[in-house]
Amino acid sequence: IALNVLEKDEEWEEALTVLREHPQAARTEPVFTLKESFYLLHLDNLEAAVEALEKNRSRFPGNDDINYFLALGYEDLGEYAKAKNELAKLYAKKPEWQEMAYSYALICGELEDYPCMEKVLEETLQKHPNDPTILNALGFTWAEQGKKLDEAHQMISKALLSEPKNYSFQ
């Protein structure tokens, strides 16, 4: 309860102190690993946030949330190959996780692995055929490569019609 109050008041340093004063809880529940990382991010300490996730994930093998946020941390640190590796494992396990799949596709694109990017976006679009973000991403991926230009234009137009004020679709 104390953590919830501190979070609501955005008292990140205090929340981190309270969390660390109760190491037993932090060792038994994965949510506390995520909270520690979250607090460190709010304190502008990305390296320590990633380190906390790396250090504690062995306690919770297979925890998809910890692995996902670790991948996002690697991405923020510019460690794209590490991020891609983590996301590839998650995608193989849970391809229906739309947000993670989209992150994976973007990392593939960042590393210029366009076949991977397209495959993930196409598979995600099959599951979510009207998602404007996926439509836009796949449409622009194809357009930038000069592929399937008519289909790409239709996808981008559909995304823009769905969210006309979304500047990234324009």
Short mmCIF file of N, CA and C in Angstrom, two decimals, residues 64-119:
data_model
loop_
_atom_site.label_atom_id
_atom_site.label_comp_id
_atom_site.label_asym_id
_atom_site.label_seq_id
_atom_site.Cartn_x
_atom_site.Cartn_y
_atom_site.Cartn_z
N ASP A 64 7.51 -13.27 -18.84
CA ASP A 64 7.51 -12.54 -20.11
C ASP A 64 7.58 -11.03 -19.93
N ASP A 65 6.96 -10.51 -18.88
CA ASP A 65 7.00 -9.06 -18.67
C ASP A 65 8.42 -8.58 -18.37
N ILE A 66 9.11 -9.30 -17.52
CA ILE A 66 10.50 -8.92 -17.22
C ILE A 66 11.34 -8.96 -18.49
N ASN A 67 11.20 -10.02 -19.27
CA ASN A 67 11.98 -10.14 -20.50
C ASN A 67 11.61 -9.06 -21.52
N TYR A 68 10.33 -8.71 -21.58
CA TYR A 68 9.89 -7.66 -22.51
C TYR A 68 10.49 -6.31 -22.12
N PHE A 69 10.38 -5.96 -20.85
CA PHE A 69 10.92 -4.67 -20.43
C PHE A 69 12.44 -4.64 -20.49
N LEU A 70 13.06 -5.78 -20.32
CA LEU A 70 14.51 -5.85 -20.51
C LEU A 70 14.86 -5.55 -21.97
N ALA A 71 14.11 -6.13 -22.89
CA ALA A 71 14.33 -5.86 -24.32
C ALA A 71 14.15 -4.38 -24.63
N LEU A 72 13.11 -3.77 -24.07
CA LEU A 72 12.90 -2.34 -24.29
C LEU A 72 14.04 -1.51 -23.70
N GLY A 73 14.58 -1.96 -22.57
CA GLY A 73 15.73 -1.28 -21.97
C GLY A 73 16.95 -1.38 -22.87
N TYR A 74 17.18 -2.57 -23.41
CA TYR A 74 18.30 -2.73 -24.35
C TYR A 74 18.12 -1.80 -25.56
N GLU A 75 16.89 -1.71 -26.04
CA GLU A 75 16.62 -0.82 -27.18
C GLU A 75 16.95 0.62 -26.81
N ASP A 76 16.50 1.06 -25.64
CA ASP A 76 16.78 2.43 -25.21
C ASP A 76 18.27 2.69 -25.03
N LEU A 77 19.02 1.65 -24.69
CA LEU A 77 20.47 1.78 -24.55
C LEU A 77 21.19 1.69 -25.91
N GLY A 78 20.43 1.42 -26.97
CA GLY A 78 21.03 1.28 -28.29
C GLY A 78 21.63 -0.10 -28.53
N GLU A 79 21.32 -1.04 -27.67
CA GLU A 79 21.82 -2.40 -27.81
C GLU A 79 20.77 -3.22 -28.57
N TYR A 80 20.65 -2.91 -29.86
CA TYR A 80 19.57 -3.46 -30.68
C TYR A 80 19.67 -4.97 -30.88
N ALA A 81 20.87 -5.50 -31.01
CA ALA A 81 21.00 -6.94 -31.19
C ALA A 81 20.50 -7.70 -29.96
N LYS A 82 20.82 -7.18 -28.77
CA LYS A 82 20.31 -7.80 -27.54
C LYS A 82 18.79 -7.70 -27.47
N ALA A 83 18.27 -6.54 -27.82
CA ALA A 83 16.82 -6.34 -27.81
C ALA A 83 16.15 -7.30 -28.78
N LYS A 84 16.71 -7.44 -29.98
CA LYS A 84 16.13 -8.34 -30.98
C LYS A 84 16.14 -9.77 -30.47
N ASN A 85 17.23 -10.18 -29.86
CA ASN A 85 17.34 -11.55 -29.34
C ASN A 85 16.25 -11.83 -28.31
N GLU A 86 16.06 -10.91 -27.37
CA GLU A 86 15.02 -11.09 -26.34
C GLU A 86 13.63 -11.12 -26.97
N LEU A 87 13.38 -10.19 -27.89
CA LEU A 87 12.07 -10.12 -28.52
C LEU A 87 11.80 -11.32 -29.42
N ALA A 88 12.82 -11.84 -30.06
CA ALA A 88 12.65 -13.04 -30.90
C ALA A 88 12.18 -14.22 -30.06
N LYS A 89 12.76 -14.36 -28.88
CA LYS A 89 12.34 -15.45 -27.98
C LYS A 89 10.90 -15.26 -27.54
N LEU A 90 10.54 -14.05 -27.20
CA LEU A 90 9.16 -13.77 -26.78
C LEU A 90 8.19 -13.99 -27.94
N TYR A 91 8.58 -13.56 -29.13
CA TYR A 91 7.69 -13.70 -30.29
C TYR A 91 7.46 -15.18 -30.62
N ALA A 92 8.50 -15.98 -30.49
CA ALA A 92 8.35 -17.42 -30.74
C ALA A 92 7.38 -18.04 -29.73
N LYS A 93 7.39 -17.50 -28.53
CA LYS A 93 6.54 -18.02 -27.46
C LYS A 93 5.11 -17.47 -27.52
N LYS A 94 4.99 -16.17 -27.82
CA LYS A 94 3.69 -15.49 -27.78
C LYS A 94 3.50 -14.56 -28.98
N PRO A 95 3.35 -15.10 -30.17
CA PRO A 95 3.21 -14.22 -31.34
C PRO A 95 1.94 -13.37 -31.32
N GLU A 96 0.97 -13.74 -30.49
CA GLU A 96 -0.28 -12.97 -30.42
C GLU A 96 -0.15 -11.69 -29.59
N TRP A 97 0.97 -11.52 -28.88
CA TRP A 97 1.19 -10.34 -28.05
C TRP A 97 1.52 -9.17 -28.98
N GLN A 98 0.51 -8.39 -29.29
CA GLN A 98 0.60 -7.38 -30.33
C GLN A 98 1.65 -6.30 -30.06
N GLU A 99 1.66 -5.74 -28.88
CA GLU A 99 2.62 -4.69 -28.57
C GLU A 99 4.06 -5.19 -28.68
N MET A 100 4.29 -6.39 -28.17
CA MET A 100 5.64 -6.97 -28.23
C MET A 100 6.01 -7.27 -29.69
N ALA A 101 5.06 -7.81 -30.46
CA ALA A 101 5.34 -8.13 -31.86
C ALA A 101 5.70 -6.86 -32.64
N TYR A 102 4.99 -5.79 -32.38
CA TYR A 102 5.29 -4.53 -33.04
C TYR A 102 6.69 -4.03 -32.66
N SER A 103 7.04 -4.13 -31.38
CA SER A 103 8.38 -3.74 -30.94
C SER A 103 9.44 -4.59 -31.64
N TYR A 104 9.16 -5.88 -31.75
CA TYR A 104 10.09 -6.80 -32.42
C TYR A 104 10.27 -6.40 -33.88
N ALA A 105 9.17 -6.11 -34.56
CA ALA A 105 9.26 -5.71 -35.96
C ALA A 105 10.10 -4.44 -36.11
N LEU A 106 9.90 -3.46 -35.24
CA LEU A 106 10.66 -2.22 -35.33
C LEU A 106 12.14 -2.43 -35.07
N ILE A 107 12.47 -3.32 -34.14
CA ILE A 107 13.88 -3.63 -33.88
C ILE A 107 14.50 -4.31 -35.09
N CYS A 108 13.75 -5.21 -35.71
CA CYS A 108 14.24 -5.86 -36.93
C CYS A 108 14.54 -4.80 -37.98
N GLY A 109 13.65 -3.83 -38.10
CA GLY A 109 13.87 -2.73 -39.06
C GLY A 109 15.07 -1.89 -38.68
N GLU A 110 15.23 -1.62 -37.41
CA GLU A 110 16.39 -0.83 -36.93
C GLU A 110 17.70 -1.51 -37.32
N LEU A 111 17.68 -2.84 -37.29
CA LEU A 111 18.88 -3.62 -37.65
C LEU A 111 18.92 -3.96 -39.14
N GLU A 112 18.01 -3.35 -39.90
CA GLU A 112 17.91 -3.55 -41.34
C GLU A 112 17.65 -5.00 -41.72
N ASP A 113 16.98 -5.73 -40.85
CA ASP A 113 16.54 -7.08 -41.14
C ASP A 113 15.10 -6.98 -41.65
N TYR A 114 14.96 -6.48 -42.86
CA TYR A 114 13.64 -6.21 -43.41
C TYR A 114 12.80 -7.47 -43.65
N PRO A 115 13.39 -8.60 -44.02
CA PRO A 115 12.56 -9.80 -44.12
C PRO A 115 11.90 -10.17 -42.79
N CYS A 116 12.64 -10.05 -41.70
CA CYS A 116 12.07 -10.31 -40.37
C CYS A 116 10.99 -9.30 -40.06
N MET A 117 11.27 -8.05 -40.30
CA MET A 117 10.30 -6.98 -40.02
C MET A 117 8.99 -7.23 -40.77
N GLU A 118 9.10 -7.51 -42.07
CA GLU A 118 7.91 -7.74 -42.87
C GLU A 118 7.14 -8.97 -42.40
N LYS A 119 7.86 -10.03 -42.10
CA LYS A 119 7.20 -11.27 -41.66
C LYS A 119 6.40 -11.02 -40.39
#
